[in-house]
Amino acid sequence: MSEGQSFIRPNLIIEPLVDRFYAWLYTVAPVQAAMNLNFLQVPLLESYLQSPEAHVLASTNPELRGGYFVGIEEARKDEVKALLDGIRRDRADMLKLAQAVADAEDAVRQSATGFDLTPLYPKLPPELAGLIELAYDTSNQASVHFLEPLAYQPGVYDEGRQSVQLSLEDGIERPFILSTPRLPKPGTLDLHIPFHHQGLQELFSARLRPSNLDRLSDALELDAAGRAQLSAFLTDSPSLAPDRHIDAGARIRYFGHACLVLQTPEVSIVTDPFISAESGAAGRYTLDDLPDRIDYVLITHGHQDHIVLETLLQLRGRVGTVVVPRSSRGNLVDPSLRLYLEHLGLPVTDVDDFDELTFPGGRIIATPFLGEHADLDIRAKQTYFVHLGGRNLWLGADSSGIEPALYRRIRAHVGKIDMAFLGMECDGAPLTWLYQALLTQPVTKRMSDSRKLSGSNAAQAGDIVDELGASEAYIYAMGEEHWLGHVMATSYNDDSYQLKQVEEFLDACATRGVKAGHLFGQQEWRW
């Protein structure tokens, strides 16, 4: 194979890892990564080592799906202990940084009483020197702001944590990403290289263009054993779909979850790419169905099911611009998506409400994203208006309709909407499920349960559609696709509140004369 042409197999998958945990925004962005390591991942490993059997049982219990349990068999307990010992030894500075953040926020709560903040600076932990600014809001509430670009410098941002694990998709659901570390196992190839490594771009370019085993092995800096393993991931023929491009008109394809591919002959746009590898199952589009060139990737927000590294890393080198919402600068719960992706080697543009990008025959306008973030002050969230092929599209992600007047204002700015796409996870996880490690002051369970990561219910989604004047409305699958279960970890049945709300919304649309549907797997619209 080294002398002939080779392509990667269509079911090759990559799992990006930091200290063996699946990588996502809050485990890669430097300050947030330190917090998650110290206050979530280390305690999780400690808990597992105290009772491996209990963790394994809980991780296989459908009623506890998505819980923070380590699903590693007890026979590998010593490997987990070695992982924990290595984190304590090699990431001691990260653990100190996390504790420093918690101590600083506590000091500000105790000492910032509306008077001059200058005397507080010398009293803050030395780990934060030069990385923060203290400030009051107009209600005299003080907070710590992080100078985030400085946190990406060596000494705080440690690329040595990063690695990737390659394997072949076998149709068996992978472990839930937020809890179970990925240990080496037969059939996987572990590459101890940073996410921006050029070899990864070289590898995934072999989906589009032929390469060979020697070239890819050199690019990935493989030894003989790694080279032999890589050989199993290659094939001598391409697997790209012949209809991945269009010659005329416009097309939208639904790839699952919140991922849409919008195309004309002049432009291709992908939203929140979370795309399946090919495991031989029908009924869904895969990476092989993407156009070779992607002009824009639109990211709506930073949750792990909307900015998915294992998909984005495979698109490096074929994307013109990744468009991300602008953060609030320095807020602990609102890290910069632009800095995050730039340090992974992706071309990035950040946008604020009603910023506009133009392309031949159309335009993209960033529009406000309301709710869904447990009432935290997170600004890095954006919906999008796209004018494509003569139609007005609105991509609403997990927006909430708690304030219908907002959508009236959006319509006044962009015009009547032809097709609206929206999530309806209307009974989401509580505040602490995703943000516990960043909360430096405890919250009660009652408080956490009241602040859920929820989007619109039927009535709110109906208000959005009415105010936008949408002629068609589509609800995307909300973790119902089993091949995305390792990220979503959702469990529905016919009586689930969320699905009942979708039915209610579809009935209301029918009454209003709005064409509507509940998406799943794949769908296509052409005009």
XYZ file of C-alpha atoms in Angstrom:
527
model
C 0.000 0.000 0.000
C 2.910 2.361 0.619
C 3.752 2.417 -3.078
C 0.182 2.855 -4.344
C -2.466 5.411 -3.639
C -4.333 5.247 -0.368
C -7.399 6.924 1.122
C -8.631 6.860 4.702
C -11.451 4.460 5.358
C -14.899 6.059 5.530
C -15.458 4.826 9.095
C -12.230 6.239 10.507
C -12.946 8.316 13.608
C -10.803 10.590 15.733
C -11.278 11.316 19.403
C -9.342 14.390 20.566
C -8.123 13.933 24.138
C -6.656 16.031 26.960
C -5.069 13.937 29.693
C -7.056 11.056 28.195
C -10.420 12.807 28.663
C -12.459 13.697 25.585
C -11.651 17.274 24.589
C -14.195 20.044 24.346
C -14.248 23.795 24.989
C -14.163 23.698 28.793
C -11.377 21.101 28.920
C -9.122 22.877 26.398
C -9.543 26.645 27.023
C -6.795 27.213 29.630
C -8.544 28.628 32.697
C -11.693 26.568 32.240
C -9.588 23.451 31.622
C -7.796 23.951 34.921
C -11.124 24.297 36.732
C -12.567 21.167 35.168
C -9.408 19.183 35.837
C -9.210 20.166 39.504
C -12.866 20.270 40.484
C -14.413 17.619 38.228
C -12.029 15.192 36.550
C -9.610 14.547 39.426
C -12.464 13.975 41.932
C -14.156 11.734 39.355
C -11.060 9.525 39.064
C -10.674 9.490 42.852
C -14.279 8.359 43.221
C -13.775 5.610 40.640
C -10.689 4.267 42.435
C -12.668 4.043 45.670
C -15.387 1.938 44.017
C -14.733 0.823 40.414
C -17.582 -1.668 40.414
C -20.140 0.964 41.407
C -18.972 3.244 38.591
C -19.138 0.507 35.990
C -22.633 -0.525 37.078
C -23.841 3.074 37.046
C -22.326 3.744 33.619
C -24.332 0.862 32.127
C -27.616 1.808 33.833
C -29.930 3.407 31.208
C -31.609 5.497 33.904
C -28.247 7.091 34.767
C -27.195 7.730 31.177
C -25.170 10.913 30.935
C -24.107 10.785 34.574
C -20.534 11.328 35.696
C -19.380 7.735 36.021
C -16.193 6.099 34.770
C -17.063 3.111 32.611
C -13.713 1.306 32.785
C -13.600 -2.296 33.921
C -12.066 -2.916 37.341
C -9.280 -4.997 35.794
C -7.811 -1.731 34.462
C -7.981 0.051 37.800
C -4.187 0.364 37.974
C -4.143 2.216 34.642
C -6.662 4.701 35.985
C -4.532 5.146 39.100
C -1.483 5.787 36.916
C -3.476 8.370 34.961
C -4.501 10.146 38.157
C -0.950 10.036 39.556
C 0.350 11.491 36.292
C -2.173 14.334 36.381
C -1.250 15.199 39.959
C 2.436 15.179 39.055
C 2.478 16.713 35.574
C -0.438 19.127 35.892
C 0.348 20.459 39.345
C 0.507 24.008 37.982
C -2.956 23.649 36.434
C -4.383 22.373 39.692
C -2.833 25.308 41.543
C -4.260 27.731 38.973
C -7.751 26.328 39.490
C -7.506 26.700 43.244
C -6.164 30.219 42.763
C -9.221 31.137 40.693
C -11.546 29.822 43.383
C -9.586 31.638 46.103
C -9.568 34.912 44.144
C -13.286 34.840 43.535
C -13.873 34.106 47.211
C -11.612 37.002 48.213
C -13.498 39.361 45.920
C -16.840 38.236 47.351
C -15.575 38.836 50.874
C -13.608 42.045 50.423
C -15.010 43.988 47.453
C -17.685 46.074 49.152
C -17.945 48.958 46.705
C -14.694 50.681 47.685
C -11.433 50.937 45.733
C -10.287 47.506 44.481
C -6.594 48.446 44.193
C -5.595 47.095 47.658
C -6.955 43.676 46.721
C -4.449 42.941 43.946
C -1.431 42.183 46.202
C -3.584 39.815 48.232
C -4.564 37.602 45.293
C -2.829 34.270 44.558
C 0.485 34.685 42.676
C -0.665 32.213 39.991
C -3.031 34.910 38.705
C -0.501 37.728 38.541
C -0.856 39.538 35.222
C -3.800 37.369 34.120
C -6.769 39.171 35.686
C -8.495 42.472 36.291
C -11.006 43.178 39.045
C -14.060 45.271 38.207
C -17.428 46.350 39.533
C -20.650 46.378 37.544
C -23.124 49.240 37.915
C -24.735 47.474 40.868
C -21.404 47.468 42.736
C -21.045 43.711 42.294
C -17.352 42.899 41.821
C -15.965 40.117 39.667
C -12.705 38.690 38.341
C -12.027 39.164 34.623
C -9.441 37.046 32.848
C -7.071 38.422 30.197
C -7.683 35.326 28.146
C -5.132 35.759 25.321
C -2.370 35.697 27.967
C -3.706 32.389 29.296
C -2.859 30.763 25.947
C 0.837 31.434 26.465
C 3.242 28.655 27.527
C 3.110 28.022 31.226
C -0.670 28.171 31.358
C -1.799 26.570 28.091
C -0.146 23.151 27.899
C -0.292 21.423 24.511
C 1.455 18.452 26.089
C -1.943 17.431 27.460
C -3.280 16.924 23.954
C -3.403 13.685 21.989
C -5.753 11.951 19.590
C -7.016 8.405 19.411
C -7.832 6.946 16.004
C -10.060 3.933 15.488
C -12.684 2.519 13.162
C -16.369 3.112 13.864
C -17.988 -0.258 14.535
C -21.578 0.816 15.206
C -21.221 0.268 18.963
C -21.946 3.370 21.036
C -18.844 4.931 22.499
C -18.676 5.851 26.207
C -20.200 9.158 27.258
C -17.649 11.837 26.489
C -17.742 13.923 29.678
C -16.848 11.196 32.127
C -14.883 8.151 30.918
C -11.214 8.594 29.959
C -10.070 6.864 26.768
C -7.394 4.324 27.639
C -5.386 2.557 24.936
C -7.083 -0.541 23.590
C -6.693 -2.975 20.687
C -7.617 -1.475 17.333
C -6.797 2.104 18.325
C -3.829 4.262 17.411
C -2.817 6.844 20.005
C -0.987 9.860 18.627
C 0.709 12.067 21.211
C 0.587 15.195 19.109
C -1.180 18.549 19.611
C -4.465 19.212 17.883
C -2.941 21.753 15.491
C -0.339 19.222 14.258
C -0.036 19.376 10.476
C -0.061 15.587 10.273
C -3.758 15.511 11.204
C -4.603 17.762 8.275
C -2.510 15.549 6.023
C -4.324 12.453 7.293
C -7.854 13.752 6.757
C -6.968 15.263 3.401
C -6.674 11.623 2.331
C -10.461 11.483 2.418
C -10.450 13.786 -0.641
C -7.106 13.147 -2.325
C -4.950 10.033 -2.571
C -1.916 9.708 -0.344
C 0.124 6.701 0.740
C 1.180 4.939 3.897
C 4.749 6.239 3.870
C 3.714 9.861 3.460
C 1.042 9.695 6.155
C 3.322 7.831 8.583
C 5.999 10.485 8.179
C 3.469 13.296 8.606
C 2.198 11.751 11.849
C 5.724 10.897 13.081
C 4.863 7.211 13.523
C 7.175 4.406 14.560
C 6.976 0.948 12.994
C 4.136 -0.196 15.265
C 2.140 2.942 14.582
C 2.740 2.579 10.867
C 1.370 -0.961 10.953
C -1.730 0.181 12.828
C -2.291 3.091 10.451
C -2.244 0.678 7.531
C -5.485 -0.862 8.820
C -7.163 2.548 8.571
C -6.406 2.961 4.877
C -8.005 1.663 1.691
C -7.082 1.844 -1.983
C -10.320 3.459 -3.172
C -12.134 6.693 -2.258
C -15.592 6.642 -0.683
C -16.846 10.162 -1.464
C -20.496 10.529 -2.459
C -20.872 11.492 -6.132
C -23.735 13.918 -5.386
C -21.890 15.941 -2.745
C -21.884 19.007 -5.042
C -24.659 20.691 -7.011
C -24.536 22.361 -10.435
C -27.626 24.559 -10.245
C -30.228 25.940 -7.860
C -29.915 25.577 -4.099
C -29.998 22.691 -1.656
C -30.212 22.102 2.078
C -29.257 18.774 3.562
C -29.907 17.796 7.150
C -26.970 15.782 8.538
C -28.418 15.160 11.994
C -28.679 16.965 15.321
C -28.207 20.699 14.533
C -26.074 20.198 11.424
C -27.291 21.539 8.077
C -25.349 21.833 4.825
C -26.523 24.750 2.678
C -25.337 24.804 -0.934
C -25.478 26.619 -4.228
C -22.945 26.139 -7.030
C -21.095 29.185 -5.653
C -21.074 28.574 -1.903
C -21.290 25.886 0.750
C -22.177 26.522 4.402
C -22.214 24.016 7.265
C -23.872 24.704 10.616
C -22.697 23.168 13.903
C -20.926 20.223 12.222
C -21.502 17.067 14.240
C -21.249 14.442 11.552
C -21.301 10.680 11.599
C -18.600 8.431 10.232
C -19.833 5.693 7.914
C -20.621 2.553 9.893
C -22.575 0.798 7.155
C -25.976 1.971 8.377
C -28.353 3.744 6.030
C -30.509 6.741 6.774
C -27.929 9.429 7.415
C -25.411 11.573 5.627
C -21.786 11.173 6.672
C -18.475 12.956 6.207
C -18.346 11.493 2.699
C -21.393 13.572 1.725
C -19.792 16.919 2.543
C -18.681 19.175 -0.311
C -14.925 19.198 -0.846
C -14.717 22.932 -0.122
C -16.678 24.491 2.751
C -16.766 28.262 2.587
C -18.328 28.887 6.002
C -18.821 26.834 9.132
C -21.364 28.543 11.403
C -21.028 27.747 15.116
C -23.974 28.771 17.280
C -22.553 28.214 20.772
C -19.942 26.406 22.815
C -21.802 23.356 24.099
C -20.138 20.042 23.355
C -22.811 18.993 20.834
C -22.483 22.159 18.731
C -18.737 22.780 18.516
C -17.508 19.223 18.050
C -13.756 18.863 17.753
C -13.774 15.378 16.295
C -15.636 16.762 13.283
C -13.872 20.126 13.058
C -10.389 18.600 13.136
C -11.323 16.490 10.119
C -12.335 19.604 8.172
C -9.083 21.518 8.613
C -7.632 22.555 5.287
C -10.972 22.588 3.477
C -12.773 25.348 5.407
C -12.635 28.996 4.381
C -13.840 30.505 7.675
C -15.289 29.199 10.901
C -17.762 31.832 12.104
C -18.183 31.909 15.884
C -20.092 34.176 18.301
C -18.012 36.766 20.121
C -17.541 36.206 23.838
C -17.872 38.805 26.583
C -14.080 38.873 27.166
C -12.806 37.617 30.466
C -15.896 35.981 31.928
C -15.015 32.610 33.475
C -18.071 30.867 32.007
C -17.718 32.536 28.595
C -14.351 31.628 27.039
C -13.477 32.924 23.587
C -14.425 30.475 20.840
C -12.161 32.364 18.455
C -9.036 31.877 20.595
C -9.978 28.259 21.211
C -10.281 27.341 17.533
C -7.354 29.478 16.366
C -5.070 27.493 18.659
C -6.354 24.311 17.017
C -5.252 25.548 13.600
C -8.622 26.643 12.191
C -9.348 29.949 10.377
C -11.826 31.873 12.535
C -13.955 35.021 12.398
C -16.012 36.102 15.399
C -19.273 38.028 15.046
C -21.694 39.950 17.215
C -25.434 40.533 16.831
C -26.343 41.726 13.325
C -22.816 41.565 11.936
C -23.036 40.618 8.257
C -20.972 38.473 5.879
C -21.661 38.463 2.148
C -20.998 35.828 -0.489
C -21.959 35.509 -4.172
C -25.744 35.449 -4.295
C -26.378 35.784 -0.577
C -25.437 36.879 2.903
C -25.136 35.707 6.506
C -26.345 37.866 9.394
C -25.642 36.963 13.008
C -28.827 37.243 15.070
C -29.376 37.094 18.854
C -29.556 33.807 20.744
C -31.807 33.972 23.794
C -31.648 31.647 26.797
C -30.563 27.969 27.024
C -27.456 28.642 29.143
C -28.882 28.258 32.645
C -29.142 32.051 33.093
C -25.343 32.433 33.097
C -23.842 35.547 31.537
C -22.663 33.823 28.366
C -22.480 36.066 25.295
C -20.766 33.571 22.971
C -24.000 32.324 21.459
C -25.484 33.290 18.117
C -28.264 32.306 15.769
C -27.938 33.027 12.059
C -29.989 34.406 9.199
C -28.864 33.153 5.784
C -30.131 34.436 2.440
C -29.330 31.668 -0.039
C -30.722 30.882 -3.462
C -33.396 33.565 -3.108
C -34.742 32.218 0.216
C -34.489 33.522 3.759
C -33.401 30.913 6.287
C -33.144 31.226 10.051
C -30.953 28.822 12.002
C -32.156 29.017 15.591
C -30.101 26.350 17.361
C -31.435 25.901 20.929
C -32.935 29.388 21.221
C -35.659 30.068 23.723
C -38.847 31.964 22.923
C -39.161 33.377 26.435
C -39.307 36.885 24.938
C -41.254 36.772 21.639
C -40.680 40.469 20.947
C -37.029 39.707 20.169
C -38.041 37.719 17.091
C -40.298 40.535 15.947
C -37.232 42.768 16.026
C -35.162 40.188 14.148
C -37.809 40.041 11.433
C -37.820 43.829 11.182
C -34.090 43.697 10.565
C -33.761 40.742 8.163
C -37.244 40.300 6.689
C -39.806 37.505 6.659
C -38.367 34.006 7.050
C -39.085 31.249 4.565
C -37.623 28.332 6.553
C -36.824 28.247 10.277
C -34.785 25.517 11.970
C -34.927 25.155 15.745
C -34.121 22.771 18.584
C -36.761 21.997 21.211
C -34.886 20.432 24.114
C -37.393 21.996 26.488
C -36.407 20.085 29.638
C -32.634 20.236 29.625
C -30.018 19.290 32.171
C -29.651 21.394 35.338
C -27.051 24.112 35.781
C -24.518 21.961 37.616
C -24.481 19.150 35.027
C -22.285 21.198 32.699
C -21.025 24.117 34.777
C -20.341 22.650 38.224
C -16.553 22.956 37.955
C -16.773 26.671 37.149
C -19.070 27.588 40.038
C -16.823 28.895 42.804
C -19.747 29.392 45.153
C -22.039 26.420 45.917
C -25.613 26.381 44.657
C -28.419 24.313 46.097
C -29.915 21.441 44.149
C -33.211 23.294 44.063
C -31.514 26.325 42.552
C -29.602 24.206 40.020
C -32.733 22.322 38.978
C -34.572 25.586 38.397
C -31.902 26.788 35.942
C -31.844 24.269 33.141
C -30.113 24.151 29.782
C -33.488 24.300 28.087
C -34.600 25.720 24.771
C -38.155 26.373 23.631
C -41.269 24.439 24.509
C -44.155 24.181 22.057
C -45.708 27.536 22.941
C -42.375 29.383 22.813
C -41.371 27.777 19.516
C -44.771 28.716 18.130
C -44.238 32.321 19.163
C -40.859 32.349 17.409
C -42.380 31.042 14.192
C -45.241 33.541 14.375
C -42.995 36.536 15.007
C -40.562 35.561 12.253
C -43.456 34.995 9.865
C -41.922 31.660 8.901
C -43.624 29.713 6.115
C -41.899 26.467 7.136
C -40.493 25.323 10.477
C -38.390 22.284 11.312
C -37.338 20.881 14.666
C -34.028 19.044 14.573
C -33.425 15.766 16.372
C -32.597 16.384 20.021
C -30.193 13.585 20.771
C -32.502 10.974 19.298
C -29.897 9.637 16.845
C -28.247 6.660 18.493
C -24.993 7.156 16.569
C -24.465 10.442 18.442
C -25.216 8.990 21.879
C -21.643 9.284 23.166
C -22.083 13.078 23.155
C -25.826 13.479 23.744
C -26.525 10.710 26.282
C -30.254 11.394 26.058
C -32.980 8.809 26.538
C -36.514 9.351 25.248
C -39.613 7.223 25.000
C -43.018 7.904 23.432
C -44.199 9.599 26.609
C -41.189 11.907 27.020
C -42.166 15.493 27.700
C -39.848 16.799 24.969
C -41.385 14.637 22.248
C -44.891 15.485 23.412
C -43.988 19.154 23.078
C -42.716 18.574 19.546
C -46.052 16.923 18.660
C -47.916 19.870 20.139
C -45.794 22.299 18.125
C -46.360 20.382 14.874
C -50.114 20.357 15.486
C -50.075 24.095 16.147
C -48.142 24.704 12.922
C -50.695 22.698 10.961
C -53.461 24.863 12.426
C -51.531 28.006 11.441
C -50.905 26.758 7.906
C -47.161 26.488 8.503
C -45.427 23.521 6.901
C -43.489 21.803 9.680
C -41.527 18.666 10.474
C -39.492 16.857 13.101
C -36.137 15.986 11.563
C -34.221 12.795 12.105
C -31.228 11.268 10.357
C -31.304 12.932 6.961
C -33.521 15.099 4.803
C -33.057 17.222 1.704
C -34.737 20.333 0.285
C -34.023 21.613 -3.245
C -35.225 24.580 -5.239
